[in-house]
mmCIF file of C-alpha atoms and ligand atoms in Angstrom:
data_model
loop_
_atom_site.group_PDB
_atom_site.id
_atom_site.type_symbol
_atom_site.label_atom_id
_atom_site.label_comp_id
_atom_site.label_asym_id
_atom_site.label_seq_id
_atom_site.Cartn_x
_atom_site.Cartn_y
_atom_site.Cartn_z
ATOM 1 C CA MET A 295 26.886 50.849 -58.549
ATOM 2 C CA VAL A 296 28.700 54.148 -58.144
ATOM 3 C CA GLY A 297 26.719 57.350 -57.746
ATOM 4 C CA HIS A 298 26.725 60.404 -59.951
ATOM 5 C CA TYR A 299 29.438 62.975 -59.288
ATOM 6 C CA PRO A 300 27.845 66.422 -59.774
ATOM 7 C CA VAL A 301 29.934 68.252 -62.365
ATOM 8 C CA MET A 302 31.143 71.845 -61.675
ATOM 9 C CA LEU A 303 28.965 71.922 -58.579
ATOM 10 C CA GLN A 304 30.469 74.986 -56.883
ATOM 11 C CA GLU A 305 30.465 76.861 -60.183
ATOM 12 C CA VAL A 306 26.768 76.026 -60.641
ATOM 13 C CA LEU A 307 25.901 77.287 -57.145
ATOM 14 C CA ASP A 308 27.864 80.499 -57.752
ATOM 15 C CA ALA A 309 26.232 80.928 -61.155
ATOM 16 C CA LEU A 310 22.721 80.665 -59.723
ATOM 17 C CA ALA A 311 23.595 83.509 -57.277
ATOM 18 C CA LEU A 312 21.275 81.976 -54.685
ATOM 19 C CA GLU A 313 21.174 84.783 -52.131
ATOM 20 C CA ASN A 314 17.581 86.073 -51.799
ATOM 21 C CA LYS A 315 16.393 83.580 -54.408
ATOM 22 C CA LYS A 316 13.143 81.799 -53.605
ATOM 23 C CA LEU A 317 12.587 79.215 -56.308
ATOM 24 C CA ILE A 318 14.967 77.303 -58.579
ATOM 25 C CA VAL A 319 14.161 74.662 -61.205
ATOM 26 C CA ASP A 320 16.655 71.802 -61.528
ATOM 27 C CA GLY A 321 15.655 70.474 -64.946
ATOM 28 C CA THR A 322 17.967 67.441 -64.794
ATOM 29 C CA PHE A 323 17.673 65.936 -61.309
ATOM 30 C CA GLY A 324 19.802 62.831 -62.080
ATOM 31 C CA GLY A 325 21.339 61.821 -58.755
ATOM 32 C CA GLY A 326 20.109 65.013 -57.101
ATOM 33 C CA GLY A 327 23.595 66.448 -56.599
ATOM 34 C CA TYR A 328 22.700 69.985 -57.691
ATOM 35 C CA THR A 329 19.295 69.920 -56.000
ATOM 36 C CA ARG A 330 20.727 68.839 -52.666
ATOM 37 C CA ALA A 331 23.467 71.462 -52.777
ATOM 38 C CA ILE A 332 20.965 74.220 -53.634
ATOM 39 C CA LEU A 333 18.677 73.159 -50.772
ATOM 40 C CA GLU A 334 21.557 72.890 -48.307
ATOM 41 C CA SER A 335 23.283 76.136 -49.217
ATOM 42 C CA SER A 336 20.298 78.484 -49.545
ATOM 43 C CA ASN A 337 16.723 79.131 -48.488
ATOM 44 C CA ALA A 338 15.416 78.525 -51.982
ATOM 45 C CA SER A 339 12.935 75.792 -52.847
ATOM 46 C CA VAL A 340 13.577 73.450 -55.771
ATOM 47 C CA ILE A 341 11.243 72.119 -58.411
ATOM 48 C CA ALA A 342 13.077 69.211 -60.018
ATOM 49 C CA ILE A 343 12.393 67.489 -63.330
ATOM 50 C CA ASP A 344 13.771 64.297 -64.858
ATOM 51 C CA ARG A 345 12.455 62.171 -67.688
ATOM 52 C CA ASP A 346 13.934 59.020 -66.150
ATOM 53 C CA HIS A 347 11.638 57.176 -63.759
ATOM 54 C CA GLU A 348 14.645 55.769 -61.905
ATOM 55 C CA ALA A 349 15.863 59.303 -61.118
ATOM 56 C CA ILE A 350 12.466 60.119 -59.642
ATOM 57 C CA ALA A 351 12.684 57.049 -57.422
ATOM 58 C CA ARG A 352 16.107 58.190 -56.205
ATOM 59 C CA SER A 353 14.721 61.504 -54.976
ATOM 60 C CA LYS A 354 12.945 60.072 -51.928
ATOM 61 C CA PRO A 355 15.628 60.903 -49.321
ATOM 62 C CA ILE A 356 15.689 64.519 -50.532
ATOM 63 C CA ALA A 357 11.881 64.683 -50.485
ATOM 64 C CA ASP A 358 11.836 63.277 -46.931
ATOM 65 C CA GLU A 359 14.505 65.669 -45.733
ATOM 66 C CA PHE A 360 13.428 68.917 -47.365
ATOM 67 C CA LYS A 361 9.664 68.323 -47.453
ATOM 68 C CA THR A 362 7.771 71.319 -48.875
ATOM 69 C CA ARG A 363 10.950 72.936 -50.208
ATOM 70 C CA PHE A 364 11.278 70.156 -52.786
ATOM 71 C CA SER A 365 9.094 68.602 -55.447
ATOM 72 C CA ILE A 366 9.899 66.482 -58.489
ATOM 73 C CA THR A 367 8.044 65.748 -61.725
ATOM 74 C CA GLU A 368 8.710 63.006 -64.267
ATOM 75 C CA ASN A 369 8.727 64.893 -67.553
ATOM 76 C CA THR A 370 11.027 66.215 -70.235
ATOM 77 C CA PHE A 371 12.591 69.552 -69.458
ATOM 78 C CA SER A 372 11.256 71.133 -72.641
ATOM 79 C CA ASN A 373 7.915 71.018 -70.775
ATOM 80 C CA ILE A 374 9.308 73.152 -67.951
ATOM 81 C CA LYS A 375 6.627 75.804 -68.363
ATOM 82 C CA ASP A 376 3.791 73.274 -67.985
ATOM 83 C CA VAL A 377 5.479 71.581 -65.039
ATOM 84 C CA VAL A 378 5.731 74.883 -63.219
ATOM 85 C CA LYS A 379 2.260 76.007 -64.290
ATOM 86 C CA GLN A 380 0.707 72.883 -62.831
ATOM 87 C CA LYS A 381 1.927 74.138 -59.462
ATOM 88 C CA ASN A 382 0.253 77.494 -60.076
ATOM 89 C CA ILE A 383 3.629 79.164 -60.435
ATOM 90 C CA THR A 384 4.275 81.676 -63.188
ATOM 91 C CA SER A 385 7.893 82.680 -62.591
ATOM 92 C CA VAL A 386 11.092 81.370 -61.003
ATOM 93 C CA ASP A 387 14.450 82.765 -59.854
ATOM 94 C CA GLY A 388 16.743 80.365 -61.633
ATOM 95 C CA VAL A 389 16.911 77.311 -63.856
ATOM 96 C CA VAL A 390 19.754 74.841 -64.228
ATOM 97 C CA PHE A 391 20.271 72.087 -66.796
ATOM 98 C CA ASP A 392 23.082 69.548 -66.596
ATOM 99 C CA ILE A 393 22.494 68.063 -70.008
ATOM 100 C CA GLY A 394 23.148 64.473 -70.920
ATOM 101 C CA VAL A 395 23.157 61.145 -69.177
ATOM 102 C CA SER A 396 23.949 60.427 -65.540
ATOM 103 C CA SER A 397 26.532 57.922 -64.329
ATOM 104 C CA PHE A 398 23.578 55.847 -63.101
ATOM 105 C CA GLN A 399 22.393 55.580 -66.692
ATOM 106 C CA ILE A 400 25.794 55.000 -68.314
ATOM 107 C CA ASP A 401 26.882 52.456 -65.726
ATOM 108 C CA THR A 402 23.693 50.369 -65.888
ATOM 109 C CA PRO A 403 24.332 47.938 -68.778
ATOM 110 C CA GLU A 404 20.623 47.243 -69.405
ATOM 111 C CA ARG A 405 20.033 50.907 -70.275
ATOM 112 C CA GLY A 406 22.229 50.393 -73.337
ATOM 113 C CA PHE A 407 24.047 53.737 -73.324
ATOM 114 C CA SER A 408 27.602 52.464 -73.227
ATOM 115 C CA PHE A 409 29.712 50.133 -75.329
ATOM 116 C CA MET A 410 31.905 49.579 -72.271
ATOM 117 C CA HIS A 411 29.212 47.221 -70.984
ATOM 118 C CA ASN A 412 27.061 44.717 -72.808
ATOM 119 C CA GLY A 413 23.346 45.433 -72.655
ATOM 120 C CA GLU A 414 20.299 45.821 -74.853
ATOM 121 C CA LEU A 415 20.755 48.508 -77.502
ATOM 122 C CA ASP A 416 18.148 50.796 -75.946
ATOM 123 C CA MET A 417 19.410 54.307 -74.910
ATOM 124 C CA ARG A 418 15.996 55.716 -73.946
ATOM 125 C CA MET A 419 16.292 57.965 -70.897
ATOM 126 C CA SER A 420 12.541 57.792 -70.308
ATOM 127 C CA LYS A 421 12.146 54.161 -71.429
ATOM 128 C CA GLN A 422 9.494 55.416 -73.849
ATOM 129 C CA GLY A 423 9.551 55.794 -77.608
ATOM 130 C CA ILE A 424 11.871 54.323 -80.194
ATOM 131 C CA THR A 425 15.038 52.460 -79.113
ATOM 132 C CA ALA A 426 18.475 52.694 -80.723
ATOM 133 C CA ARG A 427 17.996 49.172 -82.105
ATOM 134 C CA GLN A 428 14.694 50.160 -83.745
ATOM 135 C CA ILE A 429 16.355 53.205 -85.299
ATOM 136 C CA LEU A 430 18.958 50.989 -86.969
ATOM 137 C CA GLU A 431 16.218 48.684 -88.229
ATOM 138 C CA GLU A 432 13.595 51.232 -89.265
ATOM 139 C CA TYR A 433 15.540 54.231 -90.595
ATOM 140 C CA SER A 434 16.836 54.236 -94.156
ATOM 141 C CA GLU A 435 20.540 54.100 -94.969
ATOM 142 C CA GLU A 436 20.401 57.814 -95.882
ATOM 143 C CA GLN A 437 18.700 58.759 -92.622
ATOM 144 C CA LEU A 438 21.258 56.798 -90.605
ATOM 145 C CA ALA A 439 24.155 58.377 -92.503
ATOM 146 C CA MET A 440 22.688 61.823 -91.849
ATOM 147 C CA ILE A 441 22.324 61.170 -88.108
ATOM 148 C CA PHE A 442 25.842 59.764 -87.792
ATOM 149 C CA LYS A 443 27.221 62.802 -89.629
ATOM 150 C CA GLU A 444 25.128 65.515 -87.974
ATOM 151 C CA TYR A 445 24.902 64.194 -84.431
ATOM 152 C CA GLY A 446 28.084 62.157 -84.256
ATOM 153 C CA GLU A 447 30.305 64.254 -86.534
ATOM 154 C CA GLU A 448 31.347 60.829 -87.867
ATOM 155 C CA ARG A 449 33.646 60.992 -90.908
ATOM 156 C CA HIS A 450 32.701 57.501 -92.049
ATOM 157 C CA SER A 451 28.950 58.083 -91.692
ATOM 158 C CA ARG A 452 27.993 56.750 -95.144
ATOM 159 C CA LEU A 453 30.169 53.662 -94.948
ATOM 160 C CA ILE A 454 28.913 52.731 -91.481
ATOM 161 C CA ALA A 455 25.259 53.323 -92.440
ATOM 162 C CA ARG A 456 25.614 51.192 -95.567
ATOM 163 C CA LYS A 457 27.336 48.330 -93.741
ATOM 164 C CA ILE A 458 24.785 48.374 -90.934
ATOM 165 C CA LYS A 459 21.852 48.174 -93.338
ATOM 166 C CA GLU A 460 23.546 45.391 -95.350
ATOM 167 C CA HIS A 461 24.189 43.439 -92.169
ATOM 168 C CA ILE A 462 20.526 43.774 -91.122
ATOM 169 C CA GLU A 463 19.316 42.807 -94.618
ATOM 170 C CA GLU A 464 21.448 39.662 -94.379
ATOM 171 C CA GLY A 465 19.273 38.665 -91.420
ATOM 172 C CA ASN A 466 21.493 39.820 -88.554
ATOM 173 C CA VAL A 467 20.363 41.905 -85.578
ATOM 174 C CA PHE A 468 22.033 44.600 -83.518
ATOM 175 C CA ASP A 469 20.355 43.677 -80.285
ATOM 176 C CA THR A 470 23.153 44.561 -77.886
ATOM 177 C CA THR A 471 25.585 47.424 -77.380
ATOM 178 C CA LEU A 472 28.581 45.163 -77.993
ATOM 179 C CA SER A 473 27.156 43.678 -81.193
ATOM 180 C CA LEU A 474 27.063 47.207 -82.644
ATOM 181 C CA ALA A 475 30.369 48.390 -81.147
ATOM 182 C CA LYS A 476 32.281 45.350 -82.413
ATOM 183 C CA PHE A 477 30.693 45.628 -85.848
ATOM 184 C CA ILE A 478 31.761 49.289 -86.178
ATOM 185 C CA ASP A 479 35.234 48.393 -84.952
ATOM 186 C CA ARG A 480 35.518 45.814 -87.747
ATOM 187 C CA THR A 481 34.055 48.218 -90.323
ATOM 188 C CA ILE A 482 36.379 51.162 -89.745
ATOM 189 C CA LYS A 483 39.959 50.320 -90.468
ATOM 190 C CA GLY A 484 43.050 52.352 -89.748
ATOM 191 C CA LYS A 485 44.362 54.129 -86.656
ATOM 192 C CA LYS A 486 41.790 55.162 -84.076
ATOM 193 C CA LYS A 487 42.287 57.686 -81.293
ATOM 194 C CA ILE A 488 38.938 57.008 -79.668
ATOM 195 C CA HIS A 489 36.833 53.841 -79.816
ATOM 196 C CA PRO A 490 35.406 53.782 -83.363
ATOM 197 C CA ALA A 491 31.858 53.368 -82.020
ATOM 198 C CA THR A 492 31.993 56.532 -79.872
ATOM 199 C CA ARG A 493 30.506 58.876 -82.453
ATOM 200 C CA VAL A 494 27.791 56.493 -83.641
ATOM 201 C CA PHE A 495 26.723 55.866 -80.033
ATOM 202 C CA GLN A 496 26.570 59.626 -79.403
ATOM 203 C CA ALA A 497 24.517 60.123 -82.557
ATOM 204 C CA LEU A 498 22.049 57.378 -81.721
ATOM 205 C CA ARG A 499 21.611 58.659 -78.178
ATOM 206 C CA ILE A 500 20.871 62.162 -79.447
ATOM 207 C CA GLU A 501 18.324 60.836 -81.930
ATOM 208 C CA VAL A 502 16.636 58.439 -79.501
ATOM 209 C CA ASN A 503 16.164 61.170 -76.908
ATOM 210 C CA GLN A 504 15.726 64.099 -79.336
ATOM 211 C CA GLU A 505 18.362 65.836 -77.247
ATOM 212 C CA LEU A 506 19.054 68.872 -79.414
ATOM 213 C CA GLU A 507 15.376 69.703 -79.910
ATOM 214 C CA GLU A 508 14.836 69.294 -76.190
ATOM 215 C CA LEU A 509 17.652 71.723 -75.453
ATOM 216 C CA LYS A 510 16.476 74.374 -77.916
ATOM 217 C CA SER A 511 12.920 74.389 -76.547
ATOM 218 C CA ALA A 512 14.102 74.240 -72.958
ATOM 219 C CA ILE A 513 16.227 77.372 -73.343
ATOM 220 C CA ASP A 514 13.335 79.403 -74.720
ATOM 221 C CA GLU A 515 10.725 78.046 -72.324
ATOM 222 C CA SER A 516 12.982 78.645 -69.303
ATOM 223 C CA LEU A 517 13.705 82.228 -70.244
ATOM 224 C CA LYS A 518 9.992 82.988 -70.322
ATOM 225 C CA LEU A 519 9.819 81.930 -66.674
ATOM 226 C CA LEU A 520 12.715 83.918 -65.262
ATOM 227 C CA ASN A 521 12.153 86.805 -62.864
ATOM 228 C CA ILE A 522 14.427 89.813 -63.227
ATOM 229 C CA GLY A 523 17.742 88.803 -61.657
ATOM 230 C CA GLY A 524 16.995 85.157 -62.393
ATOM 231 C CA ARG A 525 19.609 83.106 -64.212
ATOM 232 C CA LEU A 526 19.630 80.220 -66.624
ATOM 233 C CA VAL A 527 22.695 78.001 -66.165
ATOM 234 C CA ILE A 528 23.528 75.251 -68.639
ATOM 235 C CA VAL A 529 26.234 72.614 -68.348
ATOM 236 C CA SER A 530 26.689 70.642 -71.552
ATOM 237 C CA PHE A 531 29.028 67.875 -72.634
ATOM 238 C CA HIS A 532 29.577 67.999 -76.356
ATOM 239 C CA SER A 533 30.183 70.625 -78.960
ATOM 240 C CA LEU A 534 26.772 70.283 -80.656
ATOM 241 C CA GLU A 535 24.981 71.203 -77.457
ATOM 242 C CA ASP A 536 27.413 73.911 -76.465
ATOM 243 C CA ARG A 537 27.060 75.488 -79.900
ATOM 244 C CA ILE A 538 23.280 75.717 -79.477
ATOM 245 C CA VAL A 539 23.625 77.307 -76.037
ATOM 246 C CA LYS A 540 26.365 79.699 -77.143
ATOM 247 C CA GLU A 541 24.531 80.889 -80.269
ATOM 248 C CA ARG A 542 21.201 81.387 -78.518
ATOM 249 C CA PHE A 543 22.774 83.205 -75.563
ATOM 250 C CA LEU A 544 24.714 85.511 -77.899
ATOM 251 C CA GLU A 545 21.526 86.271 -79.782
ATOM 252 C CA LEU A 546 19.570 86.920 -76.586
ATOM 253 C CA ALA A 547 22.259 89.176 -75.186
ATOM 254 C CA GLY A 548 22.057 91.268 -78.361
ATOM 255 C CA LYS A 549 25.504 90.222 -79.564
ATOM 256 C CA ARG A 550 24.377 89.232 -83.044
ATOM 257 C CA LYS A 551 24.378 91.875 -85.780
ATOM 258 C CA HIS A 552 21.440 90.612 -87.794
ATOM 259 C CA ILE A 553 18.415 90.024 -85.643
ATOM 260 C CA ASN A 554 14.946 89.929 -87.111
ATOM 261 C CA LYS A 555 12.152 92.149 -85.770
ATOM 262 C CA TYR A 556 10.456 89.360 -83.847
ATOM 263 C CA LYS A 557 13.672 88.510 -82.045
ATOM 264 C CA GLN A 558 14.388 92.201 -81.449
ATOM 265 C CA GLU A 559 11.142 92.509 -79.483
ATOM 266 C CA GLU A 560 12.127 89.511 -77.414
ATOM 267 C CA ILE A 561 15.520 90.846 -76.356
ATOM 268 C CA VAL A 562 14.984 94.594 -76.010
ATOM 269 C CA SER A 563 12.660 95.990 -73.310
ATOM 270 C CA GLN A 564 10.086 98.712 -74.032
ATOM 271 C CA ASN A 565 12.518 101.398 -72.881
ATOM 272 C CA GLY A 566 15.241 100.074 -75.155
ATOM 273 C CA GLU A 567 17.256 98.190 -72.521
ATOM 274 C CA PRO A 568 18.529 94.645 -73.174
ATOM 275 C CA VAL A 569 16.384 92.017 -71.461
ATOM 276 C CA TYR A 570 19.174 89.464 -71.035
ATOM 277 C CA GLN A 571 22.822 89.698 -70.188
ATOM 278 C CA SER A 572 25.474 87.024 -70.621
ATOM 279 C CA ILE A 573 27.246 86.499 -67.317
ATOM 280 C CA THR A 574 30.294 84.805 -68.743
ATOM 281 C CA SER A 575 32.015 86.247 -71.782
ATOM 282 C CA LYS A 576 33.924 82.977 -72.042
ATOM 283 C CA VAL A 577 32.663 79.479 -71.529
ATOM 284 C CA LEU A 578 33.471 78.018 -68.084
ATOM 285 C CA VAL A 579 35.147 74.610 -67.795
ATOM 286 C CA PRO A 580 36.000 72.353 -64.836
ATOM 287 C CA SER A 581 39.218 72.899 -62.885
ATOM 288 C CA ASP A 582 42.176 70.551 -63.429
ATOM 289 C CA ASP A 583 41.554 69.170 -59.949
ATOM 290 C CA GLU A 584 37.962 68.285 -60.787
ATOM 291 C CA ILE A 585 38.991 66.586 -64.017
ATOM 292 C CA LYS A 586 41.595 64.573 -62.089
ATOM 293 C CA GLU A 587 38.972 63.524 -59.578
ATOM 294 C CA ASN A 588 36.209 62.830 -62.121
ATOM 295 C CA VAL A 589 37.435 62.206 -65.635
ATOM 296 C CA ARG A 590 33.854 62.316 -66.984
ATOM 297 C CA SER A 591 33.768 66.045 -66.235
ATOM 298 C CA ARG A 592 36.534 66.756 -68.768
ATOM 299 C CA SER A 593 34.253 67.816 -71.614
ATOM 300 C CA ALA A 594 31.851 69.913 -69.505
ATOM 301 C CA LYS A 595 31.126 73.480 -70.599
ATOM 302 C CA MET A 596 29.030 75.940 -68.626
ATOM 303 C CA ARG A 597 27.248 79.087 -69.788
ATOM 304 C CA ILE A 598 25.083 81.534 -67.849
ATOM 305 C CA ILE A 599 22.568 84.163 -68.872
ATOM 306 C CA GLU A 600 20.619 86.546 -66.611
ATOM 307 C CA ARG A 601 17.319 88.298 -67.105
ATOM 308 C CA VAL A 602 18.075 91.942 -66.347
ATOM 309 C CA ALA A 603 14.912 93.773 -67.471
HETATM 310 C C1 SAM B 845 23.991 64.536 -66.068
HETATM 311 S S1 SAM B 845 22.554 63.981 -65.249
HETATM 312 C C2 SAM B 845 22.240 65.225 -64.059
HETATM 313 C C3 SAM B 845 23.005 65.043 -62.789
HETATM 314 C C4 SAM B 845 22.636 66.001 -61.679
HETATM 315 N N1 SAM B 845 23.000 67.366 -61.999
HETATM 316 C C5 SAM B 845 23.276 65.610 -60.375
HETATM 317 O O1 SAM B 845 24.004 66.422 -59.805
HETATM 318 O O2 SAM B 845 23.046 64.484 -59.918
HETATM 319 C C6 SAM B 845 21.329 64.302 -66.438
HETATM 320 C C7 SAM B 845 19.928 63.864 -66.044
HETATM 321 O O3 SAM B 845 19.042 64.614 -66.868
HETATM 322 C C8 SAM B 845 18.032 63.787 -67.349
HETATM 323 N N2 SAM B 845 17.636 64.348 -68.644
HETATM 324 C C9 SAM B 845 18.373 64.456 -69.768
HETATM 325 N N3 SAM B 845 17.667 65.024 -70.745
HETATM 326 C C10 SAM B 845 16.450 65.303 -70.209
HETATM 327 C C11 SAM B 845 15.286 65.932 -70.732
HETATM 328 N N4 SAM B 845 15.225 66.347 -71.987
HETATM 329 N N5 SAM B 845 14.231 66.099 -69.902
HETATM 330 C C12 SAM B 845 14.295 65.676 -68.604
HETATM 331 N N6 SAM B 845 15.366 65.068 -68.072
HETATM 332 C C13 SAM B 845 16.436 64.885 -68.862
HETATM 333 C C14 SAM B 845 18.640 62.417 -67.452
HETATM 334 O O4 SAM B 845 17.628 61.429 -67.348
HETATM 335 C C15 SAM B 845 19.613 62.413 -66.279
HETATM 336 O O5 SAM B 845 19.028 61.838 -65.143
#
């Protein structure tokens, strides 16, 4: 199995501005690429989080090498505040999230994330909760259509939802990734630029792992932990996630005209100064060289915000 290539690694290190920083949270440990680079290139310690038990198991060499400078917790990153609190820590100097699935997850057929391999239709990063197969069986046609439309931006959401439910009612099962991918391929006719199952797979993955809710909470919980000068760095891989990050960062940096009183208190200090500052006016993307080397990085988008007061 190939490892995970850390996306925009140098950009992430630069964004965290590690000089004089003592403690960084890597909220998406994955293959440990960011964590290792932070530990090797600075004096900072790292608290890592991942919801996938297999990622935790992979952290052993880093734990052995960096000892007290490294710890890892199996949890969702929306619980970042509790994870840190359990270590009697109340603030940190930086937080990074590299949202999405790792190559370890995509390339392991049994995890069921990819229609490039045949495996159980699962998609749970933490191996807990409802699977993609159960969603197809238990959600109504309307709920499925809504998910495919909202989370997959799928034009044929209603048609696919209807056909899937009919197929299940006829006594068939979608127990594997390929059974679903081939069914969608047969259902959608006409010219296709990308594999017709791409959007439905994205939508199911987001729903199974509650990815957008996770991201929204994680942004707010992380900001509460940042010391002045501390940065929150987010690398995301599709437009739904990037939109959430972009909108929230704009709001926090006071770039939105209409902000309610509650939010005003959150983003303006007692002496009227902004509490947060966007570090990048434009979204950062991988270099052409990186995309050539690792085609999976092509849709990455990075945004940075700093606590300044
Ligand atoms: C793209 S990989 C991170 C790769 C890592 N930056 C590296 O360099 O190896 C994303 C990881 O985040 C984890 N993850 C995704 N969403 C999560 C969440 N809500 N809470 C905790 N971990 C999550 C996944 O299980 C996966 O291992």
